[in-house]
Amino acid sequence: MTNGQNERREMTGAEMVVQALKDNGVKHVFGYPGGAVLPIYDEIFQQDEVEHILVRHEQGAGHAAEGYARSTGKAGVLLVTSGPGATNAVTPLQDALMDSIPLVCLTGQVPTSLIGSDAFQECDTVGITRPCTKHNWLVKDVNDLAATIHEAFHVATTGRPGPVVVDIPKDVQFAKGIYVPPQTAPRTSYQPKVQGDLEKVKAAVELMAGAKKPIIYSGGGVINSGPEASHLLRELVDLTGFPITSTLMGLGAYPASGKNWVGMLGMHGTYEANMAMHDCDVMICIGARFDDRITGRLNAFSPNSKKIHIDIDPSSINKNVHADIGILGDVGRVLEDLVRLWRATAKTDKKALYPWWEQIAKWRARDSLAYKMNSDVIMPQYAIQRLYALTKDMDTYITTEVGQHQMWAAQHYHFDKPNRWMTSGGLGTMGYGLPAALGVQIAHPDALVIDIAGDASVQMTMQEMSSAVQYEAPIKIFILNNQYMGMVRQWQQLLHGNRLSHSYTEAMPDFVKLAEAYGGHGIRCDKPDELDDAIREMISVKKPVLFDCRVATLANCFPMIPSGKAHNEMLLPDEATDEAVANAIDAKGRELV
Amino acid sequence: MNAQLQPTGSAYFIAKETEKPESHTLSVLVDNEPGVLARVIGLFSGRGYNIESLTVSETEHEKHLSRITIVTRGTPHVMEQIKHQLERIVPVHRVVDLTVRSHELGQERPLERELALVKVAGTGDARVEALRLADAFRASVIDANTEHFIFEITGKGSKLDQFIAIMKPLGLVEICRTGVAAMNRGPQGM
């Protein structure tokens, strides 16, 4: 990775930054210049190994780096200036922390002599970002700079991945010091445990072998662990014949076309997935964290099951739900042992699972994702289904914003491969999808990258259309436009007597003209029978596209586990009358989010 | 089963705690670097855990190691969370729940000591009484003139509490306490 002449060479701090990026295999950096990072930008200008992507707002740089990281498995890198540059990056940092995305954020800082003096564009960057990073550093001595950046990459990408910040004062960027290449010896206090306890894996195999009603519940950890983990997960499912569901973050690790797939679980998951979670006798949680969107009411969560939990983060095990067998380790390594031991010791008696599969078939027959078709207006679910049908055979990556469209995308767009689905799960950041799509497209220039968006979310980071045009990144922004903040409205209907306080957008931009103003391509479609042609046009245009898909304005997202309810108390689409919606949540549930 | 496992600090969970909160003393070995104390304290405030006492100082200068002693309160489940959350902090080397460890060693509690400086001002009978009581508590006089004493007292927190309560009517002016320093009995290290 390093070449001889760069080892222990004297250079300026700014040179070190660029050299360290190269030595850590970085090809692209998303960023925005400013006073406190000018020396680094000057170095970037004088080389062409690391390509800099200029965004229009630092939040865009962060989400673009997240999309880049999520779709490649490598760390995403962003470079921003001090003060507002750093504070604008806070949202994507917290987003990456919650979804375990490896990000390295380099921030400029005022010169060390001015720190603490309320200087122009000064902020306490390490203080502000301490709770929203896995770790952060303020580098005060140029001789520590290279080692710190290398350590930052190591911390971001190993263990449970996450965002890190390296704050570099401007005088340190100018100062000369000795560059050290990446070293393999990490600090002694940071040693993530990757290999699972074999005794516990044995116990897990035993428990699984005796299961009558098992379910595998997998999450984003499988994807973070790398393609081999997804491969092993598929092998485990094939070997055991167990049904498998996944969290929002884990979609694609097991193929949606696989025969053991029961769909996504959780608040807007399928009926069969949630009922199977509720009634199972053995639950195998692999790289997921029993988030509240998944469990529903905790004290009614899967009451009669033994739970196996595989996770790399010890604080995730036993946090929300008691694990009967908690296996600490990297999902990929543990699955390797699990598959090997299963092959060696467990007899696969798939017949014993017949009654369970029959029960699941009954739940599946409930058809919980059904909706009423309409020949005059485009139903949002229909739009996603058509988008899927017309793009599934291409090299496609999907990002989303946050809201109803996100849930419809998760329900009706089906993923057969990992790293194809980029969404803001934990933090729920509206405005994530457009810049994330930019990041994905930069990493995969020939792929079809689509942001399934909502009309409200997409306006939060719309400015990055300009970046997409600049870098000829032909991202497709497929906006399900219902003129509402649909999920906000849905909750107001559920909780607040249908008083739709500020969830309707009175003034909506003309998305077609807006696309043209940015130098992109605009498409509008409001008729179901014209939708296919419009989608084909979107795919064929080699420019960034804003697709204004006018959908039924009042459609709601079902099925749904209302707050404070259990998995077996789902609100299904055919039962969701106005009255059922108004009474779905009791007084206690109202306090929840 | 799950009903007993209610996380803290989250609006999502409204079921009542069924486990009883108890006081635990944690020893945390950390790299002595800028911001490490802020990371530990930020974790407690950010996740809604309590800090009853906090003591920190460098203990191994050559290795740049500091030892933080935290007395906190929570259910056994919350205590397990606190321990794991602390272990996630990059410059944290080790976290030992001294209270749990002392139970494992067949002891009731870890050794805990605290030091306090107590300033008492007064004349006449009150002054004599203060000095007499200080003697009974084995507090030593480290500063005095005709109108005041400053006592130095070391012991368990409860002993310090009692001493301070007694000094109140005798002209107590100010108190400074170090917080708890603690370790387990026996030959083994943490």
PDB file of C-alpha atoms in Angstrom, chain A residues 55-206:
ATOM      1  CA  VAL A  55     -21.029  19.078  -2.721  1.00  0.00           C
ATOM      2  CA  ARG A  56     -23.334  22.018  -2.061  1.00  0.00           C
ATOM      3  CA  HIS A  57     -23.767  21.538   1.687  1.00  0.00           C
ATOM      4  CA  GLU A  58     -21.702  19.571   4.187  1.00  0.00           C
ATOM      5  CA  GLN A  59     -24.709  17.424   5.131  1.00  0.00           C
ATOM      6  CA  GLY A  60     -24.733  16.303   1.508  1.00  0.00           C
ATOM      7  CA  ALA A  61     -21.067  15.348   1.748  1.00  0.00           C
ATOM      8  CA  GLY A  62     -21.805  13.211   4.794  1.00  0.00           C
ATOM      9  CA  HIS A  63     -24.738  11.349   3.291  1.00  0.00           C
ATOM     10  CA  ALA A  64     -22.890  10.912  -0.011  1.00  0.00           C
ATOM     11  CA  ALA A  65     -19.996   9.369   1.917  1.00  0.00           C
ATOM     12  CA  GLU A  66     -22.500   7.122   3.711  1.00  0.00           C
ATOM     13  CA  GLY A  67     -23.983   5.937   0.415  1.00  0.00           C
ATOM     14  CA  TYR A  68     -20.483   5.384  -0.912  1.00  0.00           C
ATOM     15  CA  ALA A  69     -19.547   3.356   2.174  1.00  0.00           C
ATOM     16  CA  ARG A  70     -22.745   1.354   2.310  1.00  0.00           C
ATOM     17  CA  SER A  71     -22.548   0.343  -1.344  1.00  0.00           C
ATOM     18  CA  THR A  72     -18.819  -0.520  -1.377  1.00  0.00           C
ATOM     19  CA  GLY A  73     -18.103  -1.791   2.142  1.00  0.00           C
ATOM     20  CA  LYS A  74     -15.215   0.707   2.346  1.00  0.00           C
ATOM     21  CA  ALA A  75     -14.976   3.775   4.549  1.00  0.00           C
ATOM     22  CA  GLY A  76     -16.606   6.928   3.191  1.00  0.00           C
ATOM     23  CA  VAL A  77     -14.509  10.082   3.568  1.00  0.00           C
ATOM     24  CA  LEU A  78     -15.635  13.685   3.934  1.00  0.00           C
ATOM     25  CA  LEU A  79     -13.599  16.833   4.289  1.00  0.00           C
ATOM     26  CA  VAL A  80     -15.141  19.979   5.733  1.00  0.00           C
ATOM     27  CA  THR A  81     -14.030  23.247   7.212  1.00  0.00           C
ATOM     28  CA  SER A  82     -14.225  24.413  10.837  1.00  0.00           C
ATOM     29  CA  GLY A  83     -17.290  25.875  12.554  1.00  0.00           C
ATOM     30  CA  PRO A  84     -20.351  25.622  10.315  1.00  0.00           C
ATOM     31  CA  GLY A  85     -18.637  23.043   8.123  1.00  0.00           C
ATOM     32  CA  ALA A  86     -18.289  20.749  11.093  1.00  0.00           C
ATOM     33  CA  THR A  87     -21.726  21.443  12.579  1.00  0.00           C
ATOM     34  CA  ASN A  88     -23.396  20.791   9.221  1.00  0.00           C
ATOM     35  CA  ALA A  89     -21.749  17.367   9.213  1.00  0.00           C
ATOM     36  CA  VAL A  90     -23.268  16.406  12.566  1.00  0.00           C
ATOM     37  CA  THR A  91     -26.491  14.944  11.134  1.00  0.00           C
ATOM     38  CA  PRO A  92     -24.744  12.453   8.836  1.00  0.00           C
ATOM     39  CA  LEU A  93     -22.313  11.556  11.636  1.00  0.00           C
ATOM     40  CA  GLN A  94     -25.155  10.616  13.962  1.00  0.00           C
ATOM     41  CA  ASP A  95     -26.902   8.866  11.065  1.00  0.00           C
ATOM     42  CA  ALA A  96     -23.770   6.784  10.434  1.00  0.00           C
ATOM     43  CA  LEU A  97     -23.377   6.067  14.147  1.00  0.00           C
ATOM     44  CA  MET A  98     -26.880   4.646  14.418  1.00  0.00           C
ATOM     45  CA  ASP A  99     -26.617   2.573  11.248  1.00  0.00           C
ATOM     46  CA  SER A 100     -22.982   1.479  11.858  1.00  0.00           C
ATOM     47  CA  ILE A 101     -21.572   3.028   8.691  1.00  0.00           C
ATOM     48  CA  PRO A 102     -17.782   3.563   8.513  1.00  0.00           C
ATOM     49  CA  LEU A 103     -17.119   7.279   7.897  1.00  0.00           C
ATOM     50  CA  VAL A 104     -13.916   9.254   8.273  1.00  0.00           C
ATOM     51  CA  CYS A 105     -14.679  12.950   8.632  1.00  0.00           C
ATOM     52  CA  LEU A 106     -11.736  15.358   8.430  1.00  0.00           C
ATOM     53  CA  THR A 107     -12.519  18.803   9.788  1.00  0.00           C
ATOM     54  CA  GLY A 108     -10.436  21.939   9.653  1.00  0.00           C
ATOM     55  CA  GLN A 109      -9.992  23.853  12.889  1.00  0.00           C
ATOM     56  CA  VAL A 110      -8.776  27.353  13.725  1.00  0.00           C
ATOM     57  CA  PRO A 111      -5.026  27.505  14.516  1.00  0.00           C
ATOM     58  CA  THR A 112      -4.088  25.992  17.897  1.00  0.00           C
ATOM     59  CA  SER A 113      -3.127  29.433  19.223  1.00  0.00           C
ATOM     60  CA  LEU A 114      -6.712  30.637  18.636  1.00  0.00           C
ATOM     61  CA  ILE A 115      -8.578  27.595  20.021  1.00  0.00           C
ATOM     62  CA  GLY A 116     -10.836  28.747  22.834  1.00  0.00           C
ATOM     63  CA  SER A 117     -10.776  32.409  21.807  1.00  0.00           C
ATOM     64  CA  ASP A 118     -14.144  32.370  19.978  1.00  0.00           C
ATOM     65  CA  ALA A 119     -12.271  32.906  16.714  1.00  0.00           C
ATOM     66  CA  PHE A 120     -14.059  33.276  13.381  1.00  0.00           C
ATOM     67  CA  GLN A 121     -15.618  29.949  12.370  1.00  0.00           C
ATOM     68  CA  GLU A 122     -14.456  28.299  15.556  1.00  0.00           C
ATOM     69  CA  CYS A 123     -16.496  25.640  17.295  1.00  0.00           C
ATOM     70  CA  ASP A 124     -15.652  22.891  19.754  1.00  0.00           C
ATOM     71  CA  THR A 125     -15.723  20.225  17.060  1.00  0.00           C
ATOM     72  CA  VAL A 126     -14.510  17.335  19.191  1.00  0.00           C
ATOM     73  CA  GLY A 127     -16.948  18.380  21.933  1.00  0.00           C
ATOM     74  CA  ILE A 128     -19.885  18.648  19.560  1.00  0.00           C
ATOM     75  CA  THR A 129     -19.114  15.410  17.753  1.00  0.00           C
ATOM     76  CA  ARG A 130     -18.109  13.331  20.779  1.00  0.00           C
ATOM     77  CA  PRO A 131     -21.528  11.740  21.274  1.00  0.00           C
ATOM     78  CA  CYS A 132     -22.168  11.279  17.549  1.00  0.00           C
ATOM     79  CA  THR A 133     -18.930   9.492  16.641  1.00  0.00           C
ATOM     80  CA  LYS A 134     -17.372   6.184  17.534  1.00  0.00           C
ATOM     81  CA  HIS A 135     -14.256   8.165  18.435  1.00  0.00           C
ATOM     82  CA  ASN A 136     -12.727  11.545  17.594  1.00  0.00           C
ATOM     83  CA  TRP A 137      -9.387  13.289  17.788  1.00  0.00           C
ATOM     84  CA  LEU A 138      -8.052  16.847  17.881  1.00  0.00           C
ATOM     85  CA  VAL A 139      -4.533  16.770  16.452  1.00  0.00           C
ATOM     86  CA  LYS A 140      -2.341  19.425  18.062  1.00  0.00           C
ATOM     87  CA  ASP A 141       1.073  18.198  16.872  1.00  0.00           C
ATOM     88  CA  VAL A 142       1.846  17.582  13.205  1.00  0.00           C
ATOM     89  CA  ASN A 143       3.990  14.595  14.197  1.00  0.00           C
ATOM     90  CA  ASP A 144       0.870  12.834  15.512  1.00  0.00           C
ATOM     91  CA  LEU A 145      -1.202  13.592  12.418  1.00  0.00           C
ATOM     92  CA  ALA A 146      -0.396  10.662  10.142  1.00  0.00           C
ATOM     93  CA  ALA A 147      -0.716   8.033  12.876  1.00  0.00           C
ATOM     94  CA  THR A 148      -3.987   9.583  14.009  1.00  0.00           C
ATOM     95  CA  ILE A 149      -5.517   9.434  10.520  1.00  0.00           C
ATOM     96  CA  HIS A 150      -4.434   5.809  10.143  1.00  0.00           C
ATOM     97  CA  GLU A 151      -5.932   4.983  13.513  1.00  0.00           C
ATOM     98  CA  ALA A 152      -9.110   6.791  12.493  1.00  0.00           C
ATOM     99  CA  PHE A 153      -9.513   4.515   9.474  1.00  0.00           C
ATOM    100  CA  HIS A 154      -8.819   1.479  11.646  1.00  0.00           C
ATOM    101  CA  VAL A 155     -11.413   2.441  14.266  1.00  0.00           C
ATOM    102  CA  ALA A 156     -14.039   3.408  11.666  1.00  0.00           C
ATOM    103  CA  THR A 157     -13.839   0.172   9.707  1.00  0.00           C
ATOM    104  CA  THR A 158     -13.221  -2.509  12.346  1.00  0.00           C
ATOM    105  CA  GLY A 159     -15.416  -3.918  15.106  1.00  0.00           C
ATOM    106  CA  ARG A 160     -18.870  -2.385  14.884  1.00  0.00           C
ATOM    107  CA  PRO A 161     -18.173   0.169  12.146  1.00  0.00           C
ATOM    108  CA  GLY A 162     -18.972   3.806  12.739  1.00  0.00           C
ATOM    109  CA  PRO A 163     -18.102   7.430  12.051  1.00  0.00           C
ATOM    110  CA  VAL A 164     -14.927   9.108  13.337  1.00  0.00           C
ATOM    111  CA  VAL A 165     -13.751  12.727  13.236  1.00  0.00           C
ATOM    112  CA  VAL A 166     -10.189  14.014  12.965  1.00  0.00           C
ATOM    113  CA  ASP A 167     -10.066  17.737  13.749  1.00  0.00           C
ATOM    114  CA  ILE A 168      -6.967  19.406  12.271  1.00  0.00           C
ATOM    115  CA  PRO A 169      -6.031  22.993  13.215  1.00  0.00           C
ATOM    116  CA  LYS A 170      -4.826  25.119  10.336  1.00  0.00           C
ATOM    117  CA  ASP A 171      -1.314  25.673  11.761  1.00  0.00           C
ATOM    118  CA  VAL A 172      -0.886  21.890  11.995  1.00  0.00           C
ATOM    119  CA  GLN A 173      -1.731  21.668   8.285  1.00  0.00           C
ATOM    120  CA  PHE A 174       1.077  24.143   7.507  1.00  0.00           C
ATOM    121  CA  ALA A 175       3.625  22.718   9.958  1.00  0.00           C
ATOM    122  CA  LYS A 176       6.262  20.245   8.803  1.00  0.00           C
ATOM    123  CA  GLY A 177       6.712  16.879  10.449  1.00  0.00           C
ATOM    124  CA  ILE A 178       7.586  13.276   9.858  1.00  0.00           C
ATOM    125  CA  TYR A 179       5.047  11.138   8.007  1.00  0.00           C
ATOM    126  CA  VAL A 180       4.616   7.545   9.208  1.00  0.00           C
ATOM    127  CA  PRO A 181       2.887   4.938   7.047  1.00  0.00           C
ATOM    128  CA  PRO A 182      -0.089   2.891   8.348  1.00  0.00           C
ATOM    129  CA  GLN A 183       0.990   0.481  11.051  1.00  0.00           C
ATOM    130  CA  THR A 184      -0.618  -2.756  11.999  1.00  0.00           C
ATOM    131  CA  ALA A 185      -0.302  -2.433  15.773  1.00  0.00           C
ATOM    132  CA  PRO A 186      -3.463  -0.760  17.035  1.00  0.00           C
ATOM    133  CA  ARG A 187      -3.793   0.768  20.486  1.00  0.00           C
ATOM    134  CA  THR A 188      -4.124  -1.786  23.228  1.00  0.00           C
ATOM    135  CA  SER A 189      -7.426  -0.472  24.576  1.00  0.00           C
ATOM    136  CA  TYR A 190      -9.217  -1.076  21.248  1.00  0.00           C
ATOM    137  CA  GLN A 191      -9.426  -4.779  20.449  1.00  0.00           C
ATOM    138  CA  PRO A 192     -12.853  -5.761  19.127  1.00  0.00           C
ATOM    139  CA  LYS A 193     -13.644  -9.415  19.678  1.00  0.00           C
ATOM    140  CA  VAL A 194     -14.403 -11.020  16.331  1.00  0.00           C
ATOM    141  CA  GLN A 195     -14.237 -14.741  17.043  1.00  0.00           C
ATOM    142  CA  GLY A 196     -17.310 -16.145  18.802  1.00  0.00           C
ATOM    143  CA  ASP A 197     -17.164 -18.423  21.822  1.00  0.00           C
ATOM    144  CA  LEU A 198     -17.267 -21.920  20.344  1.00  0.00           C
ATOM    145  CA  GLU A 199     -19.076 -23.419  23.345  1.00  0.00           C
ATOM    146  CA  LYS A 200     -21.880 -20.932  22.877  1.00  0.00           C
ATOM    147  CA  VAL A 201     -22.038 -21.650  19.146  1.00  0.00           C
ATOM    148  CA  LYS A 202     -22.366 -25.341  20.022  1.00  0.00           C
ATOM    149  CA  ALA A 203     -25.187 -24.554  22.436  1.00  0.00           C
ATOM    150  CA  ALA A 204     -26.864 -22.505  19.709  1.00  0.00           C
ATOM    151  CA  VAL A 205     -26.671 -25.364  17.228  1.00  0.00           C
ATOM    152  CA  GLU A 206     -28.209 -27.674  19.828  1.00  0.00           C
TER     153      GLU A 206
END
